Short mmCIF file of C-alpha atoms and ligand atoms in Angstrom, two decimals:
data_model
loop_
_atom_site.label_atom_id
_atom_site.label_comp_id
_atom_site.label_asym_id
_atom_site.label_seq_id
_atom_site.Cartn_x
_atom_site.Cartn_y
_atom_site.Cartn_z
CA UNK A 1 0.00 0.00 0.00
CA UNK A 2 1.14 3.51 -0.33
CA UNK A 3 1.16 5.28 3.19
CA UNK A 4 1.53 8.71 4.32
CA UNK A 5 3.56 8.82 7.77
CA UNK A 6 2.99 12.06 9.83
CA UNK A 7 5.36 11.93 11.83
CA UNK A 8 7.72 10.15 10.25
CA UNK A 9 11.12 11.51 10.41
CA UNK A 10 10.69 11.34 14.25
CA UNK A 11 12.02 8.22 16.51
CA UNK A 12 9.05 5.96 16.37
CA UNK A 13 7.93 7.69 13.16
CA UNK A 14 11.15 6.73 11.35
CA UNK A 15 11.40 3.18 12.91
CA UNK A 16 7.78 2.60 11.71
CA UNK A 17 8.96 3.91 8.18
CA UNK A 18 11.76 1.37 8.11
CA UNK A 19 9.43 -1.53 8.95
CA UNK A 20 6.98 -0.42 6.12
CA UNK A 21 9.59 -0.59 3.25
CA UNK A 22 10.54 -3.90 4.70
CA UNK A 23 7.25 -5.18 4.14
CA UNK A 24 7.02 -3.74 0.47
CA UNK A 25 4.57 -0.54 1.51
CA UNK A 26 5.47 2.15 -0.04
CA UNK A 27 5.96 5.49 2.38
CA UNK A 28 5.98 8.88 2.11
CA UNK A 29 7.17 10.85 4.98
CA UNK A 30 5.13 14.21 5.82
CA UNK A 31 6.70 15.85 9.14
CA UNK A 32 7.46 19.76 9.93
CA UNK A 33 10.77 18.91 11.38
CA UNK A 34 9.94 20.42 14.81
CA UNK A 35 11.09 17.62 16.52
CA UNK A 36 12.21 15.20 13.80
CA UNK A 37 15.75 14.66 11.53
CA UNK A 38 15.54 14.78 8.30
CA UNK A 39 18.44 12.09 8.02
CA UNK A 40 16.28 9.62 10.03
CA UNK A 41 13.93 9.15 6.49
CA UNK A 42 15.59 6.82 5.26
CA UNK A 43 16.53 6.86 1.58
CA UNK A 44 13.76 4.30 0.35
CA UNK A 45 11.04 6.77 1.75
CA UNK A 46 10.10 10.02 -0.02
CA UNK A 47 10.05 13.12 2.34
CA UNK A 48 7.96 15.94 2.11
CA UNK A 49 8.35 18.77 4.61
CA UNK A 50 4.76 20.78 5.70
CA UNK A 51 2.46 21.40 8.73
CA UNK A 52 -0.49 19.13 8.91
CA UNK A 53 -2.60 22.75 9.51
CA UNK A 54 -2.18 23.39 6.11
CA UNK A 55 -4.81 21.19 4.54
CA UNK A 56 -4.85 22.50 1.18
CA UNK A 57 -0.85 21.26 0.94
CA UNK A 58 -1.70 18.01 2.78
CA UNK A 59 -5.01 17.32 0.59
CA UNK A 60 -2.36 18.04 -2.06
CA UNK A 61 -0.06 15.46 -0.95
CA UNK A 62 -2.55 12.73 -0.38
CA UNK A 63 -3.71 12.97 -4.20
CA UNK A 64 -0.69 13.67 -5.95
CA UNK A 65 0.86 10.38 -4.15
CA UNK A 66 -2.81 8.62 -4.35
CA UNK A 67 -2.70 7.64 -0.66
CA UNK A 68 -4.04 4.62 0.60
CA UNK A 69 -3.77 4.65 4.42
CA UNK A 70 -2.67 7.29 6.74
CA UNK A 71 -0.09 6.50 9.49
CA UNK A 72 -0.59 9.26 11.83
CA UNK A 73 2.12 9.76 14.32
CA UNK A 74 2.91 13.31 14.53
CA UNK A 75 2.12 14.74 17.83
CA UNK A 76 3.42 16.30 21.04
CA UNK A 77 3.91 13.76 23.16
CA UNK A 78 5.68 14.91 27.04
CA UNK A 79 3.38 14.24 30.09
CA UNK A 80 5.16 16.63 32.15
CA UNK A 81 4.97 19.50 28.91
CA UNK A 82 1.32 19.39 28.25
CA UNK A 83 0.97 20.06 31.94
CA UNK A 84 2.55 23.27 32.08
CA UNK A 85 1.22 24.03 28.47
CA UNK A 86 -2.06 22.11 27.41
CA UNK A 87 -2.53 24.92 24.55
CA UNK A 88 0.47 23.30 22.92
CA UNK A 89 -1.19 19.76 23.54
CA UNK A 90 -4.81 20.50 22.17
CA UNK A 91 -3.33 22.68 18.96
CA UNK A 92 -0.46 19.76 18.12
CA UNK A 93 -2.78 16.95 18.70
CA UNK A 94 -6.23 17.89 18.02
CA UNK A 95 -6.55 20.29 16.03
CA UNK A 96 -3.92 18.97 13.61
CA UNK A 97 -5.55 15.38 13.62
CA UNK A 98 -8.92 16.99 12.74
CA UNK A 99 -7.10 18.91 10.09
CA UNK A 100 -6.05 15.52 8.89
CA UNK A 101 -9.52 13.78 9.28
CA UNK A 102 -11.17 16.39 6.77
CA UNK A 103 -8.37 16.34 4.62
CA UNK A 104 -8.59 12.44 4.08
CA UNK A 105 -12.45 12.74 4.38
CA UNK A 106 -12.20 14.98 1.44
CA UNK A 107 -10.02 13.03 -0.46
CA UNK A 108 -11.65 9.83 0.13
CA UNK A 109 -9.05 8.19 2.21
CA UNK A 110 -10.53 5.98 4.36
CA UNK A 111 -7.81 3.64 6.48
CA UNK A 112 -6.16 5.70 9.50
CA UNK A 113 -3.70 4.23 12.04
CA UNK A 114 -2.98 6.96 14.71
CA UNK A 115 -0.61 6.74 17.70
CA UNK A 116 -2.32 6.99 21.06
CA UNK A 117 -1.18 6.66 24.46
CA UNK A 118 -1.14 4.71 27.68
CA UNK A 119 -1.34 8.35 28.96
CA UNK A 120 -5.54 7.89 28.33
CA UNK A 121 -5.87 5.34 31.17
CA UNK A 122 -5.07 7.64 34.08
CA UNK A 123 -4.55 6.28 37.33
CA UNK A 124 -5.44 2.37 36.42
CA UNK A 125 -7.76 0.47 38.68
CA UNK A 126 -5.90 -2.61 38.16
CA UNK A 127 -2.46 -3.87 37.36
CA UNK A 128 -3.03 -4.94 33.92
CA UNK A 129 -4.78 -2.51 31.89
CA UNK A 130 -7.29 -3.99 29.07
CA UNK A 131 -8.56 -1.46 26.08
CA UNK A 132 -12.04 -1.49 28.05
CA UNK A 133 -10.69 -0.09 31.27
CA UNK A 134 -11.93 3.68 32.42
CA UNK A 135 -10.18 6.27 30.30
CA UNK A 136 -9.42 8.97 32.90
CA UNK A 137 -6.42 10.90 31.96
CA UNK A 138 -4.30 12.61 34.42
CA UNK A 139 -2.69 14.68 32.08
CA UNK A 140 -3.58 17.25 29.03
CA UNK A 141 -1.55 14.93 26.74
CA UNK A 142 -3.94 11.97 27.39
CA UNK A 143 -6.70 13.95 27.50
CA UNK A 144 -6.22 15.41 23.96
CA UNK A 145 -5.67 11.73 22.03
CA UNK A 146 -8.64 10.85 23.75
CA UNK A 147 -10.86 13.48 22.36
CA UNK A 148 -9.03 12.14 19.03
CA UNK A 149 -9.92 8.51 19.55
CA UNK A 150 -13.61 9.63 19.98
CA UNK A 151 -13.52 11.59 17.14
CA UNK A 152 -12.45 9.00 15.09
CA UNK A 153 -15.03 6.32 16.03
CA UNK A 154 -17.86 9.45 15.16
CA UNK A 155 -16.12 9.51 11.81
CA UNK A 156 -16.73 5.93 11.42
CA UNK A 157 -20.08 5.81 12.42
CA UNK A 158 -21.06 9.08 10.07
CA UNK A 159 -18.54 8.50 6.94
CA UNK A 160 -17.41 5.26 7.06
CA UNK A 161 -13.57 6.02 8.66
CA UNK A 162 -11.56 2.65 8.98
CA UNK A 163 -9.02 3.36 12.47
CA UNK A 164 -6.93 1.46 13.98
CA UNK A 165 -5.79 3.33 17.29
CA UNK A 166 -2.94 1.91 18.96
CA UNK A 167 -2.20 3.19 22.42
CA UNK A 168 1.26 3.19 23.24
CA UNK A 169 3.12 2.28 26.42
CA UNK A 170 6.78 3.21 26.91
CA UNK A 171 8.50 2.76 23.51
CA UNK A 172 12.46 2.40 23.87
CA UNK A 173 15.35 1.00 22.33
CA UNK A 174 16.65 1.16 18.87
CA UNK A 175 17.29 -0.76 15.33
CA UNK A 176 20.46 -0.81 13.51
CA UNK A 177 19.07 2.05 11.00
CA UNK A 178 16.96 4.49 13.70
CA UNK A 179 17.24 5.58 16.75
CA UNK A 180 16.10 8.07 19.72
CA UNK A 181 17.53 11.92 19.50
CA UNK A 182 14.81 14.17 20.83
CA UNK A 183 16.49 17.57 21.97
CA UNK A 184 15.98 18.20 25.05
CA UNK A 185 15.81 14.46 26.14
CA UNK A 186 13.27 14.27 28.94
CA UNK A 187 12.74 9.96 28.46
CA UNK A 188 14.21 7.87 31.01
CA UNK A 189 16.09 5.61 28.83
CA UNK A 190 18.25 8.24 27.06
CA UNK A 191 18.59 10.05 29.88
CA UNK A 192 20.07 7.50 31.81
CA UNK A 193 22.53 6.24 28.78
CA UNK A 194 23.52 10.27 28.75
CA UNK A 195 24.84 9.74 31.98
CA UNK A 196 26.38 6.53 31.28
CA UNK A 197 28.42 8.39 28.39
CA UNK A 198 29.60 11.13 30.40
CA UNK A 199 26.85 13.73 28.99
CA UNK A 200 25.38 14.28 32.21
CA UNK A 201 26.39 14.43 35.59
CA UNK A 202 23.38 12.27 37.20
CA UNK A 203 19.88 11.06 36.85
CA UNK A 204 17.29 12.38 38.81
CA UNK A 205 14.66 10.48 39.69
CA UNK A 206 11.38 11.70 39.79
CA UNK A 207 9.95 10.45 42.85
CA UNK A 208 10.57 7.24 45.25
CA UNK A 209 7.94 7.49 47.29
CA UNK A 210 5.14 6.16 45.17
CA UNK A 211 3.06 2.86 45.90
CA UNK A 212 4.87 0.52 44.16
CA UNK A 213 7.53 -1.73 45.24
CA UNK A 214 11.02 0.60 45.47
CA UNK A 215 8.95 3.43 45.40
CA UNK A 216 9.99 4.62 41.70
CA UNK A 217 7.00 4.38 38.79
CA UNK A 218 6.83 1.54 36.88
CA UNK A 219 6.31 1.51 33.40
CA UNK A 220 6.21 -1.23 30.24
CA UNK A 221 8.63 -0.74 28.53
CA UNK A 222 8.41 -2.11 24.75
CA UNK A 223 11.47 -2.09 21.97
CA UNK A 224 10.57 0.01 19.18
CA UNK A 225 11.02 -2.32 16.22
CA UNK A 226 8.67 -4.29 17.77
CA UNK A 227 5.87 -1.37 18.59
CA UNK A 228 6.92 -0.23 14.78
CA UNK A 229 5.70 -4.03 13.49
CA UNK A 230 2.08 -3.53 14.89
CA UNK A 231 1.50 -0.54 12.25
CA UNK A 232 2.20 -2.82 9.74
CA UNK A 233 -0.10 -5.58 11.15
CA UNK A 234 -2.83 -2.85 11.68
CA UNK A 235 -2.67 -1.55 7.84
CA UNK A 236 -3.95 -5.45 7.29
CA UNK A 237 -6.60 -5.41 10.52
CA UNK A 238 -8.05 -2.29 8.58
CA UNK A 239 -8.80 -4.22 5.83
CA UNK A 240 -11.45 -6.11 8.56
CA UNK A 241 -12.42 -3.88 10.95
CA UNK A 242 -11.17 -0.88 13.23
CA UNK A 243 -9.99 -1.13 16.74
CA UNK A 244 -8.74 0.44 19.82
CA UNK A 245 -5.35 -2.12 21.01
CA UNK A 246 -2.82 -1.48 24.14
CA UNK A 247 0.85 -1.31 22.90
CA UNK A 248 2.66 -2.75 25.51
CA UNK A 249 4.48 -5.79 26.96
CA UNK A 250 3.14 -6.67 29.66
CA UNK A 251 5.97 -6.12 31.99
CA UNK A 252 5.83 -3.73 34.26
CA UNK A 253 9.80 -2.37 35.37
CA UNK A 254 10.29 0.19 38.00
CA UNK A 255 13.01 3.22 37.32
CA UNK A 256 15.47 1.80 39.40
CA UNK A 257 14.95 -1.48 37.71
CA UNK A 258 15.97 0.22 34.61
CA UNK A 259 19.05 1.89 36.00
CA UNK A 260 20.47 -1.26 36.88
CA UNK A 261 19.76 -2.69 34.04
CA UNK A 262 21.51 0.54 32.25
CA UNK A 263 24.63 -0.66 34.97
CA UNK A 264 24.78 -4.02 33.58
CA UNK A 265 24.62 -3.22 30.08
CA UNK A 266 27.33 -0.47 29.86
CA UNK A 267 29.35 -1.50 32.64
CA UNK A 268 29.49 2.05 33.85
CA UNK A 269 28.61 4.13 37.11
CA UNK A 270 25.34 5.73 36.78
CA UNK A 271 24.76 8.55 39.47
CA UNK A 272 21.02 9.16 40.70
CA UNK A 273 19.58 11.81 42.58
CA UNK A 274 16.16 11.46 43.73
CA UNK A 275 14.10 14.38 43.45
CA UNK A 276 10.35 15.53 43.45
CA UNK A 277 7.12 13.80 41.51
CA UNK A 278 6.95 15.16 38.27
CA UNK A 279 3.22 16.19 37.60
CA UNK A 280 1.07 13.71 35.61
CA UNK A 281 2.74 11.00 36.12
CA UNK A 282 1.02 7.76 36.86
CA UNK A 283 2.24 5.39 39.92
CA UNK A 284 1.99 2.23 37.68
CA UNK A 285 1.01 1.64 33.65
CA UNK A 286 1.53 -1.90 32.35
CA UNK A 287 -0.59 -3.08 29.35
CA UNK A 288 -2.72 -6.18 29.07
CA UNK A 289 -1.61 -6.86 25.27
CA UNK A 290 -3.56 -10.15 24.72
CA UNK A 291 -6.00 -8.35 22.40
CA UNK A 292 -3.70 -7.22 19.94
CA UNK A 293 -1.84 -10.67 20.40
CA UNK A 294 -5.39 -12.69 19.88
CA UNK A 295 -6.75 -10.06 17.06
CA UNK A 296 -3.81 -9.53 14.59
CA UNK A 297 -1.07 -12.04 16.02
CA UNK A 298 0.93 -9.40 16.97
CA UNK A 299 4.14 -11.05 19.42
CA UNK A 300 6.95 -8.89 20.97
CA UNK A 301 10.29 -10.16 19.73
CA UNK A 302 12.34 -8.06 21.89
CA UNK A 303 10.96 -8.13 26.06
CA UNK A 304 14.12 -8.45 27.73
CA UNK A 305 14.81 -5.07 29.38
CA UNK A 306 18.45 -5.80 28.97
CA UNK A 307 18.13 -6.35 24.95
CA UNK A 308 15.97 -2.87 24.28
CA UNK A 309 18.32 -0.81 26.84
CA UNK A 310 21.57 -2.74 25.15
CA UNK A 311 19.92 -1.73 21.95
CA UNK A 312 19.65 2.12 22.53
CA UNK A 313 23.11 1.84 23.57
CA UNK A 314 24.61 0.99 20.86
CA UNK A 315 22.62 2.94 19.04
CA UNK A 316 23.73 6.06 21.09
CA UNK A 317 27.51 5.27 20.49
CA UNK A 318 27.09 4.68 16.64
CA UNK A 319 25.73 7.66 16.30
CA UNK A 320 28.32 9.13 18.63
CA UNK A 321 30.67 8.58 16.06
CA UNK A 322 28.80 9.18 12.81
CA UNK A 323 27.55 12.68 14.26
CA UNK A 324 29.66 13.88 16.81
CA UNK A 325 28.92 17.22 16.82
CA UNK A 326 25.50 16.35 18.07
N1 LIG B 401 11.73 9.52 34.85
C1 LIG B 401 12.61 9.84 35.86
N2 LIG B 401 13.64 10.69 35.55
C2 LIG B 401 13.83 11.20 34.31
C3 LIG B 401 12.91 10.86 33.27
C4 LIG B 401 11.87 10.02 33.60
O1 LIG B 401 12.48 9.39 36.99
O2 LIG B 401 14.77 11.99 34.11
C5 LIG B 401 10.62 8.58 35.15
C6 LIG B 401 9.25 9.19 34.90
O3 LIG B 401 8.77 9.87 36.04
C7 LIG B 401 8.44 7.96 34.56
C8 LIG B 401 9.46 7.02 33.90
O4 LIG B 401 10.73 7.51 34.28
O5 LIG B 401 8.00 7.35 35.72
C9 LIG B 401 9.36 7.04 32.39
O6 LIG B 401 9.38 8.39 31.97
P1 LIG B 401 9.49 8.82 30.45
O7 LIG B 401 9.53 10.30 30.44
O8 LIG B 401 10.59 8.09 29.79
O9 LIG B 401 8.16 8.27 29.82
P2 LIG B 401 6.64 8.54 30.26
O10 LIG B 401 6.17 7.32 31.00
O11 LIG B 401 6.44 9.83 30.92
O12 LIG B 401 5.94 8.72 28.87
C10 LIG B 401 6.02 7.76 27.86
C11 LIG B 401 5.75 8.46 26.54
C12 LIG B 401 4.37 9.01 26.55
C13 LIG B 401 3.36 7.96 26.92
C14 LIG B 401 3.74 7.27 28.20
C15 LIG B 401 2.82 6.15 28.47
O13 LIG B 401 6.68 9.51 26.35
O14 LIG B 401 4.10 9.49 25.27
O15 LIG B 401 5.06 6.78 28.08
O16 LIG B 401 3.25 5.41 29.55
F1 LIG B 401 2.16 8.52 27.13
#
């Protein structure tokens, strides 16, 4: 199929690209560049560079290249951010994915997979978290890919949308080709190899006196390639039905479980400094993933903490040496 990635010179954005051309899609790349690298396209996607806002370029876009499914991962996507700035949150995520909706309605593009969050759960009632669980968010981020997920399934019921959202839990780790590089780095992972590598003097952590078992949040961490696969399983589910699935493992790892782990892997000191609860945060999110296991055979390749934080690593000192101005 030929795709249109928002989105997709960004980390996930550009993994998902890579595991599109693997399959034989064809992709073409539409991203502003506020947060993504050009040079993470890779050279068997084309790249076009425009704001989502802009219908009239993206209806454009979606003809000219005769579109037929949208991958929609652009977004703003820091908790702690859309706290201190929900404007941001409900302009970058809603409004722009509305934009989007009326430009494919008007173009008669019909299949849409769009990149939603764990974030919409809130404060779970349970450890495992199915898709039918309360959506309560705790934060403006949540709360505006929630208003999107709604306004999807009204699409569908009115003019026949086809959407697969797939709500994402902590996506880390790298492939060969792509890689994380958001500037300024605010996810754990990086963070963490940053101090490993000398970039930073510690890592703080953001609270150790939550109800969990050291007191740190725990999060599921999953490795990228493998949250990158399920887009390309979901372009097929469209062909079916549409669907709301967790993104997840299933494994819930605290943030001093994924310091050591960082320890083990690179062999090197890692300071920490524990410091205040950063707002919006969640004690515990872990997905149940057995739906999108049962419904489009989707099966994480890559659950071993150790292999995604290895992963990043490496990642972080090849491009250490390609870039190393950056
Ligand atoms: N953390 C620290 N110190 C840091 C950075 C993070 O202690 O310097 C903690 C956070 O408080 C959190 C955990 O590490 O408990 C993971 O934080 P990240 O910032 O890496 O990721 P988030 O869980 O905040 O957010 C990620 C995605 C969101 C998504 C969410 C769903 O960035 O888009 O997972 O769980 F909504």
């Amino acid at each position: 199929m030929r795709i249109l990635v928002t989105g997709g010179a960004g980390y996930i954005g550009s993994v998902v690209v890579e595991r599109l051309l693997g399959a034989g899609h064809d992709a073409v790349v539409y991203d502003n560049l506020s947060q993504g690298h050009r040079e993470a396209v890779l050279p068997g996607a084309e790249f076009i560079q425009g704001e989502i806002l802009d219908r009239p370029a993206v209806e454009g876009v979606l003809r000219k290249h005769k579109i037929e499914g949208v991958i929609h991962m652009a977004a703003s996507a820091l908790v702690g951010e859309s706290c201190e700035n929900p404007a941001k949150y409900y302009s970058n995520n809603l409004i722009t994915s509305l934009t989007l909706l009326e430009a494919m309605r008007a173009t008669g593009v019909s299949r849409l997979v769009l990149s939603s969050t764990a974030a919409v759960y809130g404060e779970p009632e349970k450890p495992l978290i199915e898709e039918s669980d309360p959506t309560r968010p705790t934060n403006p981020y949540g709360e505006t890919k929630l208003s999107f997920e709604r306004a999807c399934r009204w699409y569908e019921q009115a003019y026949g949308l086809r959407f697969v959202s797939l709500r994402y839990f902590n996506a880390a780790g790298a492939t060969k080709l792509c890689g994380e590089f958001h500037n300024p780095e605010t996810h754990l992972i990086p963070i963490i190899l940053q101090v490993a590598a000398g970039q930073r003097p510690h890592v703080e952590i953001f609270g150790d006196d939550y109800p969990t078992t050291d007191g740190t949040c725990i999060r599921d961490y999953i490795h990228v390639s493998d949250l990158a696969h399920a887009h390309v399983l979901a372009l097929d589910y469209l062909k079916r039905s549409s669907g709301i699935f967790n993104l997840g493992c299933g494994g819930g790892r605290s943030v001093k479980e994924v310091i050591a782990a960082a320890r083990k892997v690179t062999g090197r000191e890692i300071a920490v400094r524990v410091g205040p609860r950063r707002p919006g945060d969640p004690a515990v999110l872990v997905a149940s993933s057995e739906k999108i296991k049962k419904e489009m055979g989707w099966v994480p390749e890559k659950q071993d903490l150790e292999i995604i934080v290895a992963s990043a690593w490496e990642w972080m000192q090849k491009k250490a040496v390609v870039s190393p101005a950056r």
